[in-house]
């Protein structure tokens, strides 16, 4: 039996809320545009650069696995 | 330092956004004017009463301009005039038929249609380059269409007046045995191949660019 369809889900919302940080603040500190962060946050990104991932993880002090996970599609 | 690396390192802008927008607006104007001119010329050729029609004419190999003048004097003196200048040799018929009038104008009409359509196809391409989206969907297709239009124009525009010339030569019986006038068509293949080929290569480059653009869509 094949696995159910799954997709990458971004947990940027939760990580920002836990740290009391806004998207604009993250944008300024990570050097990633608000537009790109918004695409990532709303799960509309189709690919992520390592440089983007590294910059976000450094600012949020987390690992890529905390930011992204693979979950079954609803 | 090599010239290539100098240019790449500097990353110069070859054509500025403002210039692209000006050219784009110019293309819109050119397109409208050319298509309007084509429509007017086409209607004119159908409507206006027959007026002297000047057509390009070629001579058979070995025939001289003097022979052509002489031949015309003997066979169709009243109805025609032969002139020669730096652009070539021309036969002017004083009483063209309606078909000859339409064929005589058709080359010009087709050229204007080709210019107008190409200008209108290239306008959105330039506008998208100005917007920083050179590989927007449709640009490769537009370039390929311009290549096809250019090929058709390069073949038909010089040939159609020759067809009109053949009609006139036949009607005025200027093509019997020993006539210095060439009853046939000749054209150069260079413009038919060269320019459209360059455009097609460009279209292929844009098609691959569109593919790359789709690949990076949604990349953050």
mmCIF file of C-alpha atoms in Angstrom:
data_model
loop_
_atom_site.group_PDB
_atom_site.id
_atom_site.type_symbol
_atom_site.label_atom_id
_atom_site.label_comp_id
_atom_site.label_asym_id
_atom_site.label_seq_id
_atom_site.Cartn_x
_atom_site.Cartn_y
_atom_site.Cartn_z
ATOM 1 C CA UNK A 1 0.000 0.000 0.000
ATOM 2 C CA UNK A 2 1.417 3.397 -0.943
ATOM 3 C CA UNK A 3 1.921 6.146 1.662
ATOM 4 C CA UNK A 4 -0.725 8.877 1.849
ATOM 5 C CA UNK A 5 0.222 12.134 0.076
ATOM 6 C CA UNK A 6 2.317 14.390 2.292
ATOM 7 C CA UNK A 7 3.739 17.913 2.111
ATOM 8 C CA UNK A 8 6.279 20.104 3.874
ATOM 9 C CA UNK A 9 4.650 22.293 6.517
ATOM 10 C CA UNK A 10 6.327 25.400 7.903
ATOM 11 C CA UNK A 11 6.043 26.234 11.610
ATOM 12 C CA UNK A 12 7.335 29.797 11.351
ATOM 13 C CA UNK A 13 4.134 31.163 12.937
ATOM 14 C CA UNK A 14 4.577 29.081 16.091
ATOM 15 C CA UNK A 15 8.330 29.782 16.361
ATOM 16 C CA UNK A 16 7.745 33.542 16.021
ATOM 17 C CA UNK A 17 4.953 33.465 18.620
ATOM 18 C CA UNK A 18 7.137 31.491 21.085
ATOM 19 C CA UNK A 19 9.886 34.113 20.728
ATOM 20 C CA UNK A 20 7.553 37.109 20.678
ATOM 21 C CA UNK A 21 8.978 38.221 17.357
ATOM 22 C CA UNK A 22 7.231 39.712 14.332
ATOM 23 C CA UNK A 23 7.750 38.778 10.693
ATOM 24 C CA UNK A 24 9.133 42.261 9.994
ATOM 25 C CA UNK A 25 11.660 41.920 12.803
ATOM 26 C CA UNK A 26 12.760 38.510 11.540
ATOM 27 C CA UNK A 27 13.037 39.956 8.038
ATOM 28 C CA UNK A 28 15.337 42.732 9.236
ATOM 29 C CA UNK A 29 17.526 40.437 11.340
ATOM 30 C CA UNK A 30 17.776 37.529 8.878
ATOM 31 C CA UNK A 31 18.081 39.626 5.742
ATOM 32 C CA UNK A 32 15.170 37.825 4.044
ATOM 33 C CA UNK A 33 12.370 39.873 2.500
ATOM 34 C CA UNK A 34 8.989 39.973 4.252
ATOM 35 C CA UNK A 35 7.422 38.772 0.982
ATOM 36 C CA UNK A 36 9.596 35.640 0.953
ATOM 37 C CA UNK A 37 9.013 35.000 4.673
ATOM 38 C CA UNK A 38 5.288 35.352 4.087
ATOM 39 C CA UNK A 39 5.446 32.792 1.244
ATOM 40 C CA UNK A 40 7.303 30.414 3.568
ATOM 41 C CA UNK A 41 4.954 31.013 6.541
ATOM 42 C CA UNK A 42 1.838 30.363 4.457
ATOM 43 C CA UNK A 43 3.253 27.120 3.005
ATOM 44 C CA UNK A 44 3.322 28.530 -0.518
ATOM 45 C CA UNK A 45 7.084 28.020 -1.020
ATOM 46 C CA UNK A 46 8.092 25.331 -3.498
ATOM 47 C CA UNK A 47 11.807 25.438 -2.644
ATOM 48 C CA UNK A 48 14.005 26.975 0.083
ATOM 49 C CA UNK A 49 17.601 28.092 -0.328
ATOM 50 C CA UNK A 50 20.055 26.763 2.274
ATOM 51 C CA UNK A 51 21.123 30.382 2.843
ATOM 52 C CA UNK A 52 17.517 31.403 3.682
ATOM 53 C CA UNK A 53 17.085 28.425 6.001
ATOM 54 C CA UNK A 54 20.415 29.099 7.740
ATOM 55 C CA UNK A 55 19.625 32.814 8.235
ATOM 56 C CA UNK A 56 16.169 32.103 9.740
ATOM 57 C CA UNK A 57 17.465 29.294 11.986
ATOM 58 C CA UNK A 58 20.321 31.480 13.250
ATOM 59 C CA UNK A 59 17.944 34.309 14.230
ATOM 60 C CA UNK A 60 15.339 31.965 15.757
ATOM 61 C CA UNK A 61 18.049 29.799 17.348
ATOM 62 C CA UNK A 62 16.487 26.595 16.054
ATOM 63 C CA UNK A 63 17.159 23.704 13.639
ATOM 64 C CA UNK A 64 15.638 23.242 10.178
ATOM 65 C CA UNK A 65 13.618 20.358 11.660
ATOM 66 C CA UNK A 66 11.966 22.766 14.137
ATOM 67 C CA UNK A 67 10.980 25.043 11.245
ATOM 68 C CA UNK A 68 9.840 22.431 8.722
ATOM 69 C CA UNK A 69 8.181 19.044 8.989
ATOM 70 C CA UNK A 70 6.564 16.606 6.576
ATOM 71 C CA UNK A 71 2.877 16.051 7.321
ATOM 72 C CA UNK A 72 0.023 14.295 5.539
ATOM 73 C CA UNK A 73 -1.917 16.575 3.210
ATOM 74 C CA UNK A 74 -5.392 17.517 4.430
ATOM 75 C CA UNK B 1 42.202 40.709 -17.080
ATOM 76 C CA UNK B 2 40.123 39.224 -19.886
ATOM 77 C CA UNK B 3 37.457 41.428 -21.488
ATOM 78 C CA UNK B 4 34.746 38.793 -20.810
ATOM 79 C CA UNK B 5 35.406 38.672 -17.083
ATOM 80 C CA UNK B 6 35.589 42.490 -16.977
ATOM 81 C CA UNK B 7 32.100 42.744 -18.482
ATOM 82 C CA UNK B 8 30.690 40.009 -16.200
ATOM 83 C CA UNK B 9 32.271 41.524 -13.086
ATOM 84 C CA UNK B 10 30.810 44.931 -13.845
ATOM 85 C CA UNK B 11 27.322 43.524 -14.634
ATOM 86 C CA UNK B 12 26.413 46.481 -16.831
ATOM 87 C CA UNK B 13 22.857 47.339 -17.814
ATOM 88 C CA UNK B 14 22.720 47.157 -21.606
ATOM 89 C CA UNK B 15 19.339 48.812 -22.082
ATOM 90 C CA UNK B 16 17.779 50.806 -19.248
ATOM 91 C CA UNK B 17 14.188 50.364 -18.049
ATOM 92 C CA UNK B 18 13.181 53.811 -19.263
ATOM 93 C CA UNK B 19 14.629 53.176 -22.735
ATOM 94 C CA UNK B 20 12.792 49.839 -22.900
ATOM 95 C CA UNK B 21 9.514 51.534 -21.999
ATOM 96 C CA UNK B 22 10.083 54.227 -24.648
ATOM 97 C CA UNK B 23 10.849 51.566 -27.299
ATOM 98 C CA UNK B 24 7.799 49.580 -26.159
ATOM 99 C CA UNK B 25 5.556 52.640 -26.587
ATOM 100 C CA UNK B 26 7.199 53.303 -29.964
ATOM 101 C CA UNK B 27 6.441 49.745 -31.049
ATOM 102 C CA UNK B 28 2.772 50.194 -30.150
ATOM 103 C CA UNK B 29 2.662 53.352 -32.262
ATOM 104 C CA UNK B 30 4.557 51.656 -35.116
ATOM 105 C CA UNK B 31 2.221 48.654 -34.986
ATOM 106 C CA UNK B 32 -0.933 50.746 -35.155
ATOM 107 C CA UNK B 33 0.439 53.020 -37.909
ATOM 108 C CA UNK B 34 1.733 50.086 -39.999
ATOM 109 C CA UNK B 35 -1.519 48.116 -39.753
ATOM 110 C CA UNK B 36 -3.531 51.272 -40.505
ATOM 111 C CA UNK B 37 -1.323 51.979 -43.528
ATOM 112 C CA UNK B 38 -1.776 48.368 -44.710
ATOM 113 C CA UNK B 39 -5.571 48.627 -44.447
ATOM 114 C CA UNK B 40 -5.650 51.945 -46.315
ATOM 115 C CA UNK B 41 -3.345 50.669 -49.080
ATOM 116 C CA UNK B 42 -5.392 47.494 -49.512
ATOM 117 C CA UNK B 43 -8.687 49.366 -49.723
ATOM 118 C CA UNK B 44 -7.106 51.929 -52.074
ATOM 119 C CA UNK B 45 -5.930 49.226 -54.479
ATOM 120 C CA UNK B 46 -9.510 47.896 -54.688
ATOM 121 C CA UNK B 47 -11.300 51.230 -54.834
ATOM 122 C CA UNK B 48 -9.312 53.895 -56.700
ATOM 123 C CA UNK B 49 -9.487 54.067 -60.472
ATOM 124 C CA UNK B 50 -6.515 52.479 -62.263
ATOM 125 C CA UNK B 51 -3.459 54.745 -62.226
ATOM 126 C CA UNK B 52 0.021 54.156 -63.698
ATOM 127 C CA UNK B 53 1.636 51.248 -61.859
ATOM 128 C CA UNK B 54 5.412 50.976 -61.453
ATOM 129 C CA UNK B 55 6.705 47.421 -61.102
ATOM 130 C CA UNK B 56 10.175 45.897 -60.830
ATOM 131 C CA UNK B 57 11.299 44.070 -63.955
ATOM 132 C CA UNK B 58 14.350 41.909 -64.606
ATOM 133 C CA UNK B 59 16.122 41.154 -67.864
ATOM 134 C CA UNK B 60 17.116 37.762 -69.217
ATOM 135 C CA UNK B 61 20.816 36.941 -69.081
ATOM 136 C CA UNK B 62 22.785 38.793 -71.753
ATOM 137 C CA UNK B 63 20.030 41.349 -72.490
ATOM 138 C CA UNK B 64 20.882 45.040 -72.221
ATOM 139 C CA UNK B 65 18.812 47.970 -70.970
ATOM 140 C CA UNK B 66 18.863 49.402 -74.518
ATOM 141 C CA UNK B 67 17.302 46.200 -75.857
ATOM 142 C CA UNK B 68 14.547 46.483 -73.262
ATOM 143 C CA UNK B 69 13.823 50.100 -74.278
ATOM 144 C CA UNK B 70 13.782 49.096 -77.954
ATOM 145 C CA UNK B 71 11.550 46.058 -77.385
ATOM 146 C CA UNK B 72 9.069 48.121 -75.415
ATOM 147 C CA UNK B 73 9.008 50.757 -78.181
ATOM 148 C CA UNK B 74 8.081 48.124 -80.750
ATOM 149 C CA UNK B 75 5.391 46.275 -78.792
ATOM 150 C CA UNK B 76 3.738 48.381 -76.101
ATOM 151 C CA UNK B 77 4.902 51.966 -76.544
ATOM 152 C CA UNK B 78 1.652 53.680 -75.582
ATOM 153 C CA UNK B 79 0.833 51.537 -72.572
ATOM 154 C CA UNK B 80 4.230 51.310 -70.876
ATOM 155 C CA UNK B 81 7.353 53.116 -69.788
ATOM 156 C CA UNK B 82 10.683 51.540 -68.846
ATOM 157 C CA UNK B 83 12.992 53.253 -66.374
ATOM 158 C CA UNK B 84 16.266 52.197 -64.819
ATOM 159 C CA UNK B 85 18.061 53.629 -61.801
ATOM 160 C CA UNK B 86 20.323 52.541 -58.964
ATOM 161 C CA UNK B 87 17.496 50.469 -57.392
ATOM 162 C CA UNK B 88 17.020 48.424 -60.558
ATOM 163 C CA UNK B 89 14.815 48.458 -63.608
ATOM 164 C CA UNK B 90 11.120 49.291 -63.555
ATOM 165 C CA UNK B 91 8.228 48.850 -65.946
ATOM 166 C CA UNK B 92 5.399 51.330 -65.587
ATOM 167 C CA UNK B 93 2.069 50.314 -67.068
ATOM 168 C CA UNK B 94 -0.335 53.175 -67.775
ATOM 169 C CA UNK B 95 -3.554 51.144 -67.789
ATOM 170 C CA UNK B 96 -3.211 48.372 -65.171
ATOM 171 C CA UNK B 97 -6.062 45.943 -64.565
ATOM 172 C CA UNK B 98 -7.673 45.726 -61.103
ATOM 173 C CA UNK B 99 -5.784 42.458 -60.392
ATOM 174 C CA UNK B 100 -2.493 44.116 -61.310
ATOM 175 C CA UNK B 101 -3.349 47.078 -59.066
ATOM 176 C CA UNK B 102 -4.072 44.770 -56.120
ATOM 177 C CA UNK B 103 -0.973 42.641 -56.759
ATOM 178 C CA UNK B 104 1.126 45.776 -57.174
ATOM 179 C CA UNK B 105 0.036 47.028 -53.753
ATOM 180 C CA UNK B 106 0.071 43.592 -52.081
ATOM 181 C CA UNK B 107 3.836 43.569 -51.479
ATOM 182 C CA UNK B 108 3.668 46.889 -49.643
ATOM 183 C CA UNK B 109 0.543 45.782 -47.750
ATOM 184 C CA UNK B 110 2.166 42.518 -46.656
ATOM 185 C CA UNK B 111 5.322 44.327 -45.543
ATOM 186 C CA UNK B 112 3.256 46.772 -43.482
ATOM 187 C CA UNK B 113 1.225 43.893 -41.957
ATOM 188 C CA UNK B 114 4.457 42.044 -41.097
ATOM 189 C CA UNK B 115 5.998 45.147 -39.507
ATOM 190 C CA UNK B 116 2.787 46.018 -37.623
ATOM 191 C CA UNK B 117 2.168 42.506 -36.310
ATOM 192 C CA UNK B 118 5.809 42.016 -35.315
ATOM 193 C CA UNK B 119 5.848 45.373 -33.509
ATOM 194 C CA UNK B 120 2.682 44.492 -31.576
ATOM 195 C CA UNK B 121 4.121 41.055 -30.702
ATOM 196 C CA UNK B 122 7.428 42.524 -29.518
ATOM 197 C CA UNK B 123 5.798 45.274 -27.410
ATOM 198 C CA UNK B 124 4.692 43.010 -24.488
ATOM 199 C CA UNK B 125 8.081 41.269 -24.643
ATOM 200 C CA UNK B 126 9.916 44.570 -24.110
ATOM 201 C CA UNK B 127 7.405 45.613 -21.445
ATOM 202 C CA UNK B 128 8.034 42.388 -19.511
ATOM 203 C CA UNK B 129 11.827 42.879 -19.779
ATOM 204 C CA UNK B 130 11.341 46.424 -18.434
ATOM 205 C CA UNK B 131 9.332 44.924 -15.535
ATOM 206 C CA UNK B 132 12.261 42.591 -14.735
ATOM 207 C CA UNK B 133 10.367 39.502 -15.978
ATOM 208 C CA UNK B 134 12.145 38.672 -19.257
ATOM 209 C CA UNK B 135 11.069 35.038 -19.149
ATOM 210 C CA UNK B 136 7.399 35.687 -18.524
ATOM 211 C CA UNK B 137 5.174 33.019 -20.126
ATOM 212 C CA UNK B 138 4.479 33.699 -23.804
ATOM 213 C CA UNK B 139 7.661 35.613 -24.688
ATOM 214 C CA UNK B 140 9.325 32.649 -26.441
ATOM 215 C CA UNK B 141 6.116 32.008 -28.414
ATOM 216 C CA UNK B 142 5.979 35.690 -29.420
ATOM 217 C CA UNK B 143 9.556 35.591 -30.730
ATOM 218 C CA UNK B 144 8.860 32.378 -32.652
ATOM 219 C CA UNK B 145 5.798 34.033 -34.227
ATOM 220 C CA UNK B 146 7.891 37.058 -35.220
ATOM 221 C CA UNK B 147 10.408 34.650 -36.822
ATOM 222 C CA UNK B 148 7.613 32.996 -38.827
ATOM 223 C CA UNK B 149 6.149 36.344 -39.892
ATOM 224 C CA UNK B 150 9.614 37.571 -40.925
ATOM 225 C CA UNK B 151 10.190 34.433 -43.002
ATOM 226 C CA UNK B 152 6.832 34.788 -44.731
ATOM 227 C CA UNK B 153 7.467 38.499 -45.391
ATOM 228 C CA UNK B 154 11.012 37.876 -46.672
ATOM 229 C CA UNK B 155 9.635 35.369 -49.195
ATOM 230 C CA UNK B 156 6.366 37.011 -50.229
ATOM 231 C CA UNK B 157 7.156 40.745 -50.193
ATOM 232 C CA UNK B 158 9.707 40.610 -53.058
ATOM 233 C CA UNK B 159 7.784 37.904 -54.947
ATOM 234 C CA UNK B 160 4.322 39.467 -55.165
ATOM 235 C CA UNK B 161 5.359 42.493 -57.286
ATOM 236 C CA UNK B 162 7.109 40.005 -59.602
ATOM 237 C CA UNK B 163 3.798 38.184 -60.039
ATOM 238 C CA UNK B 164 2.205 41.530 -60.962
ATOM 239 C CA UNK B 165 5.075 42.158 -63.401
ATOM 240 C CA UNK B 166 4.488 38.744 -65.011
ATOM 241 C CA UNK B 167 0.787 39.582 -65.405
ATOM 242 C CA UNK B 168 1.636 42.894 -67.099
ATOM 243 C CA UNK B 169 4.291 41.351 -69.367
ATOM 244 C CA UNK B 170 1.842 38.619 -70.380
ATOM 245 C CA UNK B 171 -1.064 41.015 -70.991
ATOM 246 C CA UNK B 172 1.044 43.382 -73.111
ATOM 247 C CA UNK B 173 2.641 40.476 -74.973
ATOM 248 C CA UNK B 174 6.115 41.584 -73.961
ATOM 249 C CA UNK B 175 7.304 38.034 -73.315
ATOM 250 C CA UNK B 176 7.271 36.390 -76.726
ATOM 251 C CA UNK B 177 10.340 34.669 -78.209
ATOM 252 C CA UNK B 178 13.415 36.917 -78.065
ATOM 253 C CA UNK B 179 12.018 39.288 -75.434
ATOM 254 C CA UNK B 180 14.699 40.836 -73.198
ATOM 255 C CA UNK B 181 12.292 40.822 -70.220
ATOM 256 C CA UNK B 182 12.586 37.942 -67.758
ATOM 257 C CA UNK B 183 9.282 36.091 -67.281
ATOM 258 C CA UNK B 184 9.916 34.506 -63.903
ATOM 259 C CA UNK B 185 10.979 35.165 -60.351
ATOM 260 C CA UNK B 186 14.296 35.404 -58.579
ATOM 261 C CA UNK B 187 14.970 36.147 -54.939
ATOM 262 C CA UNK B 188 17.769 35.972 -52.437
ATOM 263 C CA UNK B 189 17.672 33.258 -49.777
ATOM 264 C CA UNK B 190 19.952 35.124 -47.352
ATOM 265 C CA UNK B 191 17.268 37.321 -45.695
ATOM 266 C CA UNK B 192 14.879 34.352 -45.664
ATOM 267 C CA UNK B 193 17.317 32.244 -43.661
ATOM 268 C CA UNK B 194 19.519 34.590 -41.663
ATOM 269 C CA UNK B 195 17.203 36.936 -39.742
ATOM 270 C CA UNK B 196 14.468 34.376 -38.918
ATOM 271 C CA UNK B 197 17.156 31.911 -37.819
ATOM 272 C CA UNK B 198 18.595 34.443 -35.374
ATOM 273 C CA UNK B 199 15.066 35.094 -34.066
ATOM 274 C CA UNK B 200 14.364 31.361 -33.710
ATOM 275 C CA UNK B 201 17.592 30.845 -31.748
ATOM 276 C CA UNK B 202 16.544 33.758 -29.533
ATOM 277 C CA UNK B 203 13.075 32.197 -29.140
ATOM 278 C CA UNK B 204 14.689 28.919 -28.047
ATOM 279 C CA UNK B 205 16.841 30.806 -25.512
ATOM 280 C CA UNK B 206 13.692 32.448 -24.130
ATOM 281 C CA UNK B 207 11.870 29.081 -24.049
ATOM 282 C CA UNK B 208 14.656 27.602 -21.929
ATOM 283 C CA UNK B 209 14.635 30.764 -19.800
ATOM 284 C CA UNK B 210 10.884 30.308 -19.240
ATOM 285 C CA UNK B 211 11.582 26.743 -18.102
ATOM 286 C CA UNK B 212 14.225 27.958 -15.634
ATOM 287 C CA UNK B 213 11.836 30.685 -14.466
ATOM 288 C CA UNK B 214 9.159 28.048 -13.723
ATOM 289 C CA UNK B 215 11.750 26.035 -11.773
ATOM 290 C CA UNK B 216 12.581 28.930 -9.435
ATOM 291 C CA UNK B 217 8.989 30.064 -8.981
ATOM 292 C CA UNK B 218 8.174 29.738 -5.282
ATOM 293 C CA UNK B 219 11.862 29.671 -4.312
ATOM 294 C CA UNK B 220 12.532 31.659 -1.152
#
